[in-house]
PDB file of C-alpha atoms and ligand atoms in Angstrom:
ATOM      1  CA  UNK A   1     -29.030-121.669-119.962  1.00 87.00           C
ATOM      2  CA  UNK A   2     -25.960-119.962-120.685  1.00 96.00           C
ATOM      3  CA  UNK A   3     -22.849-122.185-120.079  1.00 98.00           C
ATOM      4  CA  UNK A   4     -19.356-120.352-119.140  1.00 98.00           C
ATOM      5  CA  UNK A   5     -16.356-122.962-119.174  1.00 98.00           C
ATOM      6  CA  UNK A   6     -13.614-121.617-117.015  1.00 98.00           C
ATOM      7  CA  UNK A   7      -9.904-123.241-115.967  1.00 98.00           C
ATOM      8  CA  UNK A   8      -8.459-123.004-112.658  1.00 98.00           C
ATOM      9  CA  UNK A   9      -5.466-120.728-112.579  1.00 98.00           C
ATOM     10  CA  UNK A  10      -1.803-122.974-113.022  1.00 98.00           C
ATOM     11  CA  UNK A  11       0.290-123.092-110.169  1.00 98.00           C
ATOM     12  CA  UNK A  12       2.816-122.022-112.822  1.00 98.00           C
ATOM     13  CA  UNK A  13       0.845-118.511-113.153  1.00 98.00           C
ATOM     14  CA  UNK A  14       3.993-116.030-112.433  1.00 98.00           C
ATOM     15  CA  UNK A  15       5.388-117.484-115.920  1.00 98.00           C
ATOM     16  CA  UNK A  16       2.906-116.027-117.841  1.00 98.00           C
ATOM     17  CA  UNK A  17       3.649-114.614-121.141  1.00 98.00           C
ATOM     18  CA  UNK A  18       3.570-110.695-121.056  1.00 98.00           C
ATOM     19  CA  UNK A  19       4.288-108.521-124.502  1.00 96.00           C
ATOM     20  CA  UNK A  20       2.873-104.817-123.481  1.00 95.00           C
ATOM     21  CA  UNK A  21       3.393-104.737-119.879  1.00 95.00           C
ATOM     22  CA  UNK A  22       6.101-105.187-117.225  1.00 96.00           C
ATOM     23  CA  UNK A  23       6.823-108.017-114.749  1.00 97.00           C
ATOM     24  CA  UNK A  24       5.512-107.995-111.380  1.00 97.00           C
ATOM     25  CA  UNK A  25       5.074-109.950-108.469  1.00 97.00           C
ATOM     26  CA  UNK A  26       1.585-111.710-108.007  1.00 98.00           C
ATOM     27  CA  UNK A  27       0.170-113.137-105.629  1.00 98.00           C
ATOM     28  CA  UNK A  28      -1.272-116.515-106.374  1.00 98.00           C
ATOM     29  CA  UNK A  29      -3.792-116.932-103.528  1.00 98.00           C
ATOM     30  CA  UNK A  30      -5.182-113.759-104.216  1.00 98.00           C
ATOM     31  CA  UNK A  31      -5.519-114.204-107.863  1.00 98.00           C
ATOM     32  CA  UNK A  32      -7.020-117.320-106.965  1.00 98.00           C
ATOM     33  CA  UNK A  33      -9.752-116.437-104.514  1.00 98.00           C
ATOM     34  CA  UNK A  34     -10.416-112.970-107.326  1.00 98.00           C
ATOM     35  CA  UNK A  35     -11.028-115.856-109.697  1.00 98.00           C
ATOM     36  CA  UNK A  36     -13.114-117.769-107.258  1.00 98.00           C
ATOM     37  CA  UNK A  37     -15.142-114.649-106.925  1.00 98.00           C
ATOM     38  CA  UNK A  38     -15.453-114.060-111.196  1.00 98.00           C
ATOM     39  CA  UNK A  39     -17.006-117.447-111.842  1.00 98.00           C
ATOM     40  CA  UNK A  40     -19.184-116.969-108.870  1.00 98.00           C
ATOM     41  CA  UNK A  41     -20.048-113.635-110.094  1.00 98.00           C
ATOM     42  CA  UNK A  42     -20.975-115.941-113.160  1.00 98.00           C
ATOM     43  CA  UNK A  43     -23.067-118.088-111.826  1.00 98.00           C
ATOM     44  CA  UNK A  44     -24.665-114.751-109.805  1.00 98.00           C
ATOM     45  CA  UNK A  45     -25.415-114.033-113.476  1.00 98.00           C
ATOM     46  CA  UNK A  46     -27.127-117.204-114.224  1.00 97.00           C
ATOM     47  CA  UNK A  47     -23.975-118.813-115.826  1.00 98.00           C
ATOM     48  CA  UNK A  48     -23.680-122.467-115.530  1.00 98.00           C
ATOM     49  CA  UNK A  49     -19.772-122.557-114.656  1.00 98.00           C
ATOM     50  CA  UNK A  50     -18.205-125.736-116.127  1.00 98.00           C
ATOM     51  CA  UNK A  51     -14.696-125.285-114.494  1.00 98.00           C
ATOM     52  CA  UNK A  52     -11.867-127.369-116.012  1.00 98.00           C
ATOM     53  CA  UNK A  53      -8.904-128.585-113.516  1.00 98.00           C
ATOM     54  CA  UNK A  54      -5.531-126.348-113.146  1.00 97.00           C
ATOM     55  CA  UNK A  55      -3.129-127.147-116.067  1.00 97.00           C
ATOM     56  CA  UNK A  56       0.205-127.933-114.183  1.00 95.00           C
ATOM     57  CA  UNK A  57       2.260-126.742-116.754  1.00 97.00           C
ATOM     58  CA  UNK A  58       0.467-124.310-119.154  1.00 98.00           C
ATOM     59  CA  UNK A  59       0.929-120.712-116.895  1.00 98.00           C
ATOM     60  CA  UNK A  60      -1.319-118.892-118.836  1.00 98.00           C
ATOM     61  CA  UNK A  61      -4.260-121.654-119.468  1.00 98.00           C
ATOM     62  CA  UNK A  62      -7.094-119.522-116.718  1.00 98.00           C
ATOM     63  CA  UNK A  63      -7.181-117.298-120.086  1.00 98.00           C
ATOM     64  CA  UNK A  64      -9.136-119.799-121.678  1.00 98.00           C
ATOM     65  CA  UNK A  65     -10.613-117.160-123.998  1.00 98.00           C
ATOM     66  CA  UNK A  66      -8.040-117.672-126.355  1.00 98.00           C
ATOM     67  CA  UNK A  67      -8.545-120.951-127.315  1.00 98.00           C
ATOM     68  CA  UNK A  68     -11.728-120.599-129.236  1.00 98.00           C
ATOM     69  CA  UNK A  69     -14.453-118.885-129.840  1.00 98.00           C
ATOM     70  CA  UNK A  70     -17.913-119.232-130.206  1.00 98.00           C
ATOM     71  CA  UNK A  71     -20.840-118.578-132.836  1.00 98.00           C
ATOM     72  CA  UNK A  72     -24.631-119.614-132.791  1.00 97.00           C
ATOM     73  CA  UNK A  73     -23.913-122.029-135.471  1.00 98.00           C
ATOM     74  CA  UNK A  74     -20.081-123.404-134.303  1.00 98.00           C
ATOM     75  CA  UNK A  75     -17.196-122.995-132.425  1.00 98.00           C
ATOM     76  CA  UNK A  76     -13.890-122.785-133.818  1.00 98.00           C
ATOM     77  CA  UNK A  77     -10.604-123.942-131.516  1.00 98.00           C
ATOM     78  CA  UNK A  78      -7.705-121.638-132.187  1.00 98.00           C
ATOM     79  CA  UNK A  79      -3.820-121.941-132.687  1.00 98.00           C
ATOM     80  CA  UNK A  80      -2.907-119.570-129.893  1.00 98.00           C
ATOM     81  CA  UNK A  81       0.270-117.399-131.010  1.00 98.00           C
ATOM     82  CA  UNK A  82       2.283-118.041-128.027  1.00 98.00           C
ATOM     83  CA  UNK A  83       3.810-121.450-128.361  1.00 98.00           C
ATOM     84  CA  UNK A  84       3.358-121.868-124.589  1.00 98.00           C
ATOM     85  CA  UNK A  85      -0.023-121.467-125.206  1.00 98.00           C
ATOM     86  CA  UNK A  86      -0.736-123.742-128.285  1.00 98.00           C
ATOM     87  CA  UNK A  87      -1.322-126.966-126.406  1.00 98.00           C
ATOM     88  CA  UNK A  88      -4.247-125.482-124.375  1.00 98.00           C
ATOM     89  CA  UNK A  89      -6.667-126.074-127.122  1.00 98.00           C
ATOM     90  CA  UNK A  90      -6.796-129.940-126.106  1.00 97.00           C
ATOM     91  CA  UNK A  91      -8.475-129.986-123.177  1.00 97.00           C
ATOM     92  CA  UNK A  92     -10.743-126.988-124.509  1.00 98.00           C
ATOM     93  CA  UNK A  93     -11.671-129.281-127.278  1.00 98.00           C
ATOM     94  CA  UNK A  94     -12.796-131.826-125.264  1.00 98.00           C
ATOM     95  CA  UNK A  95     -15.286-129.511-123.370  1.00 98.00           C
ATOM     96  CA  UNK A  96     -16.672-127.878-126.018  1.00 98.00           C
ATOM     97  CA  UNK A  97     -17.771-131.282-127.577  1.00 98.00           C
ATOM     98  CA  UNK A  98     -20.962-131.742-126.587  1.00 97.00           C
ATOM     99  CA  UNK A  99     -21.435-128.116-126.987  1.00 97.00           C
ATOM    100  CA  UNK A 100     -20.728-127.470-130.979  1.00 97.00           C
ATOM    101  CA  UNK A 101     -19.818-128.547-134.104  1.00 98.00           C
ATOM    102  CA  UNK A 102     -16.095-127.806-134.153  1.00 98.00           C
ATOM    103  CA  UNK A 103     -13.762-126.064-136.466  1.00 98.00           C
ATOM    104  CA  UNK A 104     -10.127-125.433-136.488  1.00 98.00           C
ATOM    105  CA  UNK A 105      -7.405-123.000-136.731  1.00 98.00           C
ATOM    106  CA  UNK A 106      -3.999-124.935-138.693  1.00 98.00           C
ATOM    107  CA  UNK A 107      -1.102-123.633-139.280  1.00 98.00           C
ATOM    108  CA  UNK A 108       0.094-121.392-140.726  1.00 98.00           C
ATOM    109  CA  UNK A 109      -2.362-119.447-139.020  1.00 98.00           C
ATOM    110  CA  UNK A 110      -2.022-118.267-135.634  1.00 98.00           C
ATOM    111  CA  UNK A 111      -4.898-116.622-133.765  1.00 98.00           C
ATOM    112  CA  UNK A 112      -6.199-115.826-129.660  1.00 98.00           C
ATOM    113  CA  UNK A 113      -9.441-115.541-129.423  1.00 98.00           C
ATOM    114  CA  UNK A 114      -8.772-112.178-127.451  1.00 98.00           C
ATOM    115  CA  UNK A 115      -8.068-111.063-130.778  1.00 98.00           C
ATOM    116  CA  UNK A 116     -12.025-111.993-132.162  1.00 98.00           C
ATOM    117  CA  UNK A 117     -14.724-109.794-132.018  1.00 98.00           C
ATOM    118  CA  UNK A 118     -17.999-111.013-132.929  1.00 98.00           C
ATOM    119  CA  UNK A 119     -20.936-108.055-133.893  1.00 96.00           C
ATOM    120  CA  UNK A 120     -23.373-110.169-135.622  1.00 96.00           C
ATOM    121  CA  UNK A 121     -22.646-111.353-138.945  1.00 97.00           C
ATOM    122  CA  UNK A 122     -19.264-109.339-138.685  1.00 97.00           C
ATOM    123  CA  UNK A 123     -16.239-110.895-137.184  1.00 98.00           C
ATOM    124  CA  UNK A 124     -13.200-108.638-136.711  1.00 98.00           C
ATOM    125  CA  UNK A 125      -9.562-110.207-136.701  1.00 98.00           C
ATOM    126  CA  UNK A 126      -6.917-108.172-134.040  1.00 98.00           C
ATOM    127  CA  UNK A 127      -3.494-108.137-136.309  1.00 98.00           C
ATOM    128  CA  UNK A 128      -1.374-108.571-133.061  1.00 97.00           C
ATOM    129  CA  UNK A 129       1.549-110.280-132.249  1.00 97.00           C
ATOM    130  CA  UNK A 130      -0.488-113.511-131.874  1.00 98.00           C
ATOM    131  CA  UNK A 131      -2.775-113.527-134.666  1.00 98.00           C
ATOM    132  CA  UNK A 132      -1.822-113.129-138.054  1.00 98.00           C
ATOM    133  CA  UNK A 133      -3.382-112.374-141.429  1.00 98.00           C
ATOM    134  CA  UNK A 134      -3.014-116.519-142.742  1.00 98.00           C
ATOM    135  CA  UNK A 135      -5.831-117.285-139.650  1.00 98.00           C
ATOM    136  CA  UNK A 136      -8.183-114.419-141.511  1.00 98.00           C
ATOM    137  CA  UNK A 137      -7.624-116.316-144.838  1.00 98.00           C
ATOM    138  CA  UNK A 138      -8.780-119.278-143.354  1.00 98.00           C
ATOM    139  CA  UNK A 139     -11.530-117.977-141.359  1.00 98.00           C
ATOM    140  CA  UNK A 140     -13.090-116.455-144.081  1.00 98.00           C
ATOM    141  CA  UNK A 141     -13.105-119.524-146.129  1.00 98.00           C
ATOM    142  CA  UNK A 142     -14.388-121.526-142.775  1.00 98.00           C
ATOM    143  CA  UNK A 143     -17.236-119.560-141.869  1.00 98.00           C
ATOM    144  CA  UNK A 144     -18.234-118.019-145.031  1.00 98.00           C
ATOM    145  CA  UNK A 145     -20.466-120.602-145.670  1.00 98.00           C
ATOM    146  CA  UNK A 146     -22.169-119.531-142.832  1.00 98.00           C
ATOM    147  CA  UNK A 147     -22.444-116.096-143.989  1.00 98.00           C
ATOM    148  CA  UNK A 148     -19.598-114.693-142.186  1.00 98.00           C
ATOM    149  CA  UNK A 149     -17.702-111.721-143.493  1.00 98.00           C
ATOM    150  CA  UNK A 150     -14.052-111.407-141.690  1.00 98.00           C
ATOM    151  CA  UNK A 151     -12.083-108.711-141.757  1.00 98.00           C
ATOM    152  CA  UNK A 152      -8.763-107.645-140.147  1.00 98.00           C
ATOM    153  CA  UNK A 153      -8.264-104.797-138.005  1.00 98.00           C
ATOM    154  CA  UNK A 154      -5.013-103.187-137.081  1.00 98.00           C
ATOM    155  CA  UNK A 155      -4.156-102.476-133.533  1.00 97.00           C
ATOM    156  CA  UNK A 156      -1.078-100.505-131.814  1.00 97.00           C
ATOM    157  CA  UNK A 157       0.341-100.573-128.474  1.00 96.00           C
ATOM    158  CA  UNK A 158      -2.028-103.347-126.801  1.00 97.00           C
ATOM    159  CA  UNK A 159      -2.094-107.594-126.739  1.00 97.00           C
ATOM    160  CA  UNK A 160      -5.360-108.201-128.273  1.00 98.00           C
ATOM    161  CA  UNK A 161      -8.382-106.401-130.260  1.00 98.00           C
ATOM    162  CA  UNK A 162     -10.489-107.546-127.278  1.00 98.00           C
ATOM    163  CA  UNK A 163      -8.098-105.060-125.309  1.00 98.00           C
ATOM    164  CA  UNK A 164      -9.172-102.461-127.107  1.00 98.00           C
ATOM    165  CA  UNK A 165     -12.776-102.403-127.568  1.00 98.00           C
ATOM    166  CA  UNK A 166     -15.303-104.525-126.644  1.00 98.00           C
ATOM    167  CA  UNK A 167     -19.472-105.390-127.597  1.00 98.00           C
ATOM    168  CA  UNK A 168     -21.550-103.488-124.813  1.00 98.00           C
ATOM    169  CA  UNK A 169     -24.887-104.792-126.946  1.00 96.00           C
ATOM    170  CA  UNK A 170     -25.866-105.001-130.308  1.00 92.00           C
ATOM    171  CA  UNK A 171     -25.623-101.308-131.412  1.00 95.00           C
ATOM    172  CA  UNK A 172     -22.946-100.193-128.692  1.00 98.00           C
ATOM    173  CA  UNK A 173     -18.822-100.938-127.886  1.00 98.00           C
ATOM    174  CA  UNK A 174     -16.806 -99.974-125.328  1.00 98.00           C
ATOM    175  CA  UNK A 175     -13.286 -98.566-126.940  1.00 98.00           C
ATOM    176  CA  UNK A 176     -10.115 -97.151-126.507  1.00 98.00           C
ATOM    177  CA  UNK A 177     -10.121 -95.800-129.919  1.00 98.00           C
ATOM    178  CA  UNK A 178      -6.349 -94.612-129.223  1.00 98.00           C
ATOM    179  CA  UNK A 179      -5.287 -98.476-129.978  1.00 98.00           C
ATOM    180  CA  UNK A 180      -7.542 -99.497-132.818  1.00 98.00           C
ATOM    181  CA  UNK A 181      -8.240 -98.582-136.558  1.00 98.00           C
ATOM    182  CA  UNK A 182     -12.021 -97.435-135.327  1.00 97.00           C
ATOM    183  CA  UNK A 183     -12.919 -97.272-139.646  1.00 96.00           C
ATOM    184  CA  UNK A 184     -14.913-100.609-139.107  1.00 93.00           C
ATOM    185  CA  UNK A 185     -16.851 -99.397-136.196  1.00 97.00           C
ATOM    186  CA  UNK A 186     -17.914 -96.308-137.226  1.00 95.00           C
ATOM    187  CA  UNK A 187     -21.770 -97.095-137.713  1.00 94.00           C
ATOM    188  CA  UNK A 188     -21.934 -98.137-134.270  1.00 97.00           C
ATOM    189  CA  UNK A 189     -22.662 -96.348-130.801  1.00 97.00           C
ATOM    190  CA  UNK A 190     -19.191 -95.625-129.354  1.00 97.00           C
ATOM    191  CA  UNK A 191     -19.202 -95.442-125.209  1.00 98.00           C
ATOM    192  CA  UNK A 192     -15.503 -94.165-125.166  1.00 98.00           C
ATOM    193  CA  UNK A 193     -12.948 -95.477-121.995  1.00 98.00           C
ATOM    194  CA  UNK A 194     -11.879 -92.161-119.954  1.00 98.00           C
ATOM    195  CA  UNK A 195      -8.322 -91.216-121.592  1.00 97.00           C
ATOM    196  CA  UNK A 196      -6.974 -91.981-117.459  1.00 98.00           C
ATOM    197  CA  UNK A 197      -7.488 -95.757-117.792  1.00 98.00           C
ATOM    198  CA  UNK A 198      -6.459 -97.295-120.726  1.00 98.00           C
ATOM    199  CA  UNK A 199      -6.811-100.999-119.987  1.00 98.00           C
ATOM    200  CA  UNK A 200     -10.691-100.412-119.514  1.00 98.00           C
ATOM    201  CA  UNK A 201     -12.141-101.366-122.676  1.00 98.00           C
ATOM    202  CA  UNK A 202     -12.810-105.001-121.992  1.00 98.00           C
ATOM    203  CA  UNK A 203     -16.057-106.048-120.159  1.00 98.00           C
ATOM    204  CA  UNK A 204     -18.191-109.120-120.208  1.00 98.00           C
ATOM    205  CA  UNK A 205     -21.757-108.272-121.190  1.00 98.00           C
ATOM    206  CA  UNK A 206     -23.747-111.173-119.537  1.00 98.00           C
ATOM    207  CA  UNK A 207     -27.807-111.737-119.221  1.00 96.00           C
ATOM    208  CA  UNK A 208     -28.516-108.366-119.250  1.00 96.00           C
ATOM    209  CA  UNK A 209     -25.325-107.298-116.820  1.00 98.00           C
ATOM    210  CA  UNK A 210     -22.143-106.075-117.580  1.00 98.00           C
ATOM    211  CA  UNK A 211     -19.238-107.635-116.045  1.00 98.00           C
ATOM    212  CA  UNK A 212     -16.519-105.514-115.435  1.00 98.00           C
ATOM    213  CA  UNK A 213     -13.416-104.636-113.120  1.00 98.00           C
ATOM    214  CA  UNK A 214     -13.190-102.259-110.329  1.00 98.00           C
ATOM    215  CA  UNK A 215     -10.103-100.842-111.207  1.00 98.00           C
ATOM    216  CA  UNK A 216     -11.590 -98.221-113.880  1.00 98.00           C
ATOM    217  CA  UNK A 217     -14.105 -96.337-111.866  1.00 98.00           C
ATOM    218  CA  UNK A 218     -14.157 -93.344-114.346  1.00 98.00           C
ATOM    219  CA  UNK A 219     -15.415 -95.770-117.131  1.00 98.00           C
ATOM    220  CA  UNK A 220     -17.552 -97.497-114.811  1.00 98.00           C
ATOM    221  CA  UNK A 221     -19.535 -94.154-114.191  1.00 98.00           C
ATOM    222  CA  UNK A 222     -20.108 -93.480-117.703  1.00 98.00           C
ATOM    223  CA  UNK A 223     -21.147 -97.053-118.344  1.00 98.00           C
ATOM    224  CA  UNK A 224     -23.678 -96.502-115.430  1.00 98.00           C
ATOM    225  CA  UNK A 225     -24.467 -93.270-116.603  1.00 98.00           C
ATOM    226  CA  UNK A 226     -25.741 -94.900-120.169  1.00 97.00           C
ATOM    227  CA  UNK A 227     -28.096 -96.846-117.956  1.00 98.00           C
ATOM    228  CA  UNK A 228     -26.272-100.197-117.876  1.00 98.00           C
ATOM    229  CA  UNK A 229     -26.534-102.155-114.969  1.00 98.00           C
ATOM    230  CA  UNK A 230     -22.250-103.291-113.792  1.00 98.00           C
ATOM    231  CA  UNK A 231     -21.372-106.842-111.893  1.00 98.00           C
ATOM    232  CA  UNK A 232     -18.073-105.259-110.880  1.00 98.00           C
ATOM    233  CA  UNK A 233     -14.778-107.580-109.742  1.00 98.00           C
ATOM    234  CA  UNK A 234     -11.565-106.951-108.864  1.00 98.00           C
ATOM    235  CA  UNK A 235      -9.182-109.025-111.248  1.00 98.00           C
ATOM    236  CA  UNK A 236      -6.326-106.760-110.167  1.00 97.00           C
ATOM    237  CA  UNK A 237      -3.884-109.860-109.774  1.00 98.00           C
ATOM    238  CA  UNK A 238      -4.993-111.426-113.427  1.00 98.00           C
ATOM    239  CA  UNK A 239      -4.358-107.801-114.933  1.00 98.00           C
ATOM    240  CA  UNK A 240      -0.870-108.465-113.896  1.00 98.00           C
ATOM    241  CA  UNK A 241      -0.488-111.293-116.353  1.00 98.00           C
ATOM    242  CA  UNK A 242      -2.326-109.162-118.732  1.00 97.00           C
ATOM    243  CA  UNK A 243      -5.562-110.773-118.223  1.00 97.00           C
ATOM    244  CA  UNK A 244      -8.870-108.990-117.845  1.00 95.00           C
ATOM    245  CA  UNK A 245     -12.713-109.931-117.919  1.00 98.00           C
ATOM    246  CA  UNK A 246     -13.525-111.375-121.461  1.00 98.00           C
ATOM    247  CA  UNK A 247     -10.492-113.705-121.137  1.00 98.00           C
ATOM    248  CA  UNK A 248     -11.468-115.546-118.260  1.00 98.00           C
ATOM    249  CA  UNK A 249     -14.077-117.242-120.294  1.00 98.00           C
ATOM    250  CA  UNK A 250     -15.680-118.744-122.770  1.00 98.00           C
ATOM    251  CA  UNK A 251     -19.765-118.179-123.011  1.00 98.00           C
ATOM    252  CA  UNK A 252     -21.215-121.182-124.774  1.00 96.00           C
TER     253      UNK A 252
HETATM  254  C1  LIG B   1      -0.875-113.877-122.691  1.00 77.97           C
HETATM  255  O1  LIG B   1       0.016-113.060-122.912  1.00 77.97           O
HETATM  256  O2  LIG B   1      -1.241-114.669-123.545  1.00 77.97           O
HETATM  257  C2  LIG B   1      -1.509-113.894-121.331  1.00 77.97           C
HETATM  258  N1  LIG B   1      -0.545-113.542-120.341  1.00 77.97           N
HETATM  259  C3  LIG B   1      -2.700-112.956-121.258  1.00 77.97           C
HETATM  260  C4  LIG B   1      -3.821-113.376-122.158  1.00 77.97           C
HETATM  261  C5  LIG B   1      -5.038-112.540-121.984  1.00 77.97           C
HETATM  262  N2  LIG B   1      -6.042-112.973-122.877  1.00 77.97           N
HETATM  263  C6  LIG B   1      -7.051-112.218-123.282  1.00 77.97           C
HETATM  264  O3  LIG B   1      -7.165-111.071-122.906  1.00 77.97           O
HETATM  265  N3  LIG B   1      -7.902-112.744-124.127  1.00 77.97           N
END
C-alpha cells in the first residue's frame, strides 16, 4: 500500500517563509479544513495517511515535502535552506524509520526536497535559493552507488524545481518551461501549463490519478484532454504560503 505521511498545518502558519510571492492574509481554518480535504483526497486514492501532530513553532512544517525524499532503495532527509525550516527534519526522521534506510543531507549543503525531481534513474537538483550546488556534490557521491546520476538544473523566477515542472508518468512532465533550463528534459513528452497560469506545473500523480488544484482550469483541460484522469482540490489558502500539491507530502 502506498503510505503518504502528512503534518498538520502550525498554528504559526501566517509566518511562513515567502521568496517569489507577496504577503497576504490567510485564513487558517480554511487552510485547515482544504488540508483536511487533500489527505482525504489521499486516502480516496488509496493512500494510507500517516499524519504527524501540528509543529507549534515551525510555520511552514505542513510542507513536509521538503524534508526528504524518497527512492525505491532509500530515503534521504534534507537540510532545508530556510533556517526556520532546518529543524523539521527531526520529527520526519523519526517517521520515516520504519519505512527506509536513511541518508542525510550535512552541511554545507542545503537542499528542499521541492527542489528534487526523481525520473527514474535521473535525479534533477533545482539551483534555488534553498538548494545549492554542495547538496548535488554530495548526492551524487550518496546515491551513486545506487546507480544514481544527479544533475543540477537552473531555475528563474520560481521557489523550487518542483514549481516548475513536475512527473505526469514515466515518459511525460507537466512544465512551465518559462522557469526552467528544459535541456535535460528534452527526450521526454512535454504537456506544457497554459502561459495564463503560471503556478500550475505541480501535481501529484497518485495510483493511477492525478492530484491537482482547482485553481488552473486551463491546464486541467489539457491534462484531461491527454486522457488523464484529475482528483482536483482547492489548496487556494496553502498557495498563499507558496505551497501547492507535491509539497503537502511525502509518498513512501
Ligand atoms: C517555503 O517558502 O519554504 C514555504 N513557504 C513553501 C514551501 C513549499 N514547498 C514545496 O513546494 N515543496
Amino acid at each position: 500500500m502506498t503510505v503518504a505521511i502528512t503534518r498538520k498545518i502550525s498554528p504559526r502558519f501566517s509566518e511562513c517563509e515567502l521568496t517569489h510571492i507577496q504577503r497576504e492574509p490567510i485564513d487558517l481554518e480554511l487552510a485547515r479544513q482544504q488540508h483536511a480535504s487533500y489527505t482525504a483526497t489521499l486516502s480516496a486514492l488509496g493512500c494510507e495517511v500517516i499524519e504527524l501532530p501540528e509543529e507549534l513553532s515551525l510555520p511552514d512544517s505542513v510542507f513536509v515535502e521538503d524534508t526528504a525524499f524518497i527512492l525505491p532503495e532509500v530515503a534521504v532527509i534534507t537540510r532545508p535552506g530556510a533556517d526556520s525550516r532546518k529543524p523539521e527534519t527531526e520529527s520526519i526522521v523519526q517517521a520515516l524509520t520504519p519505512y527506509k534506510t536513511l541518508l542525510h543531507l550535512n552541511a554545507p549543503a542545503t537542499g528542499d526536497g521541492g527542489d528534487v525531481l526523481v525520473l527514474g534513474k535521473n535525479i534533477y537538483i533545482g539551483k534555488s535559493t534553498r538548494s545549492n550546488s554542495a547538496a548535488v556534490t554530495q548526492l551524487q557521491n550518496l546515491l551513486a552507488p545506487y546507480g544514481y546520476a544527479v544533475a543540477q538544473v537552473e531555475l528563474r523566477d520560481c521557489l523550487h524545481l518542483k514549481s516548475a515542472l513536475t512527473k505526469v508518468d514515466e515518459e511525460t512532465v507537466l512544465i512551465n518551461p518559462n522557469w526552467v533550463d528544459t535541456t535535460n528534459f528534452k527526450n521526454l513528452r512535454w504537456i506544457e501549463i497554459d502561459a495564463a497560469e503560471p503556478h500550475a506545473a505541480n501535481c501529484l500523480p497518485i495510483n493511477g490519478k492525478i492530484l491537482y488544484p482547482t485553481a488552473f482550469p486551463k491546464t486541467a483541460a489539457k491534462l484531461e484532454a491527454q486522457g488523464y484522469a484529475l482528483a482536483q482540490v482547492d489548496v487556494s489558502e496553502l498557495a498563499k504560503a507558496e505551497g501547492a500539491v507535491t509539497c503537502c507530502s511525502l509518498i513512501v
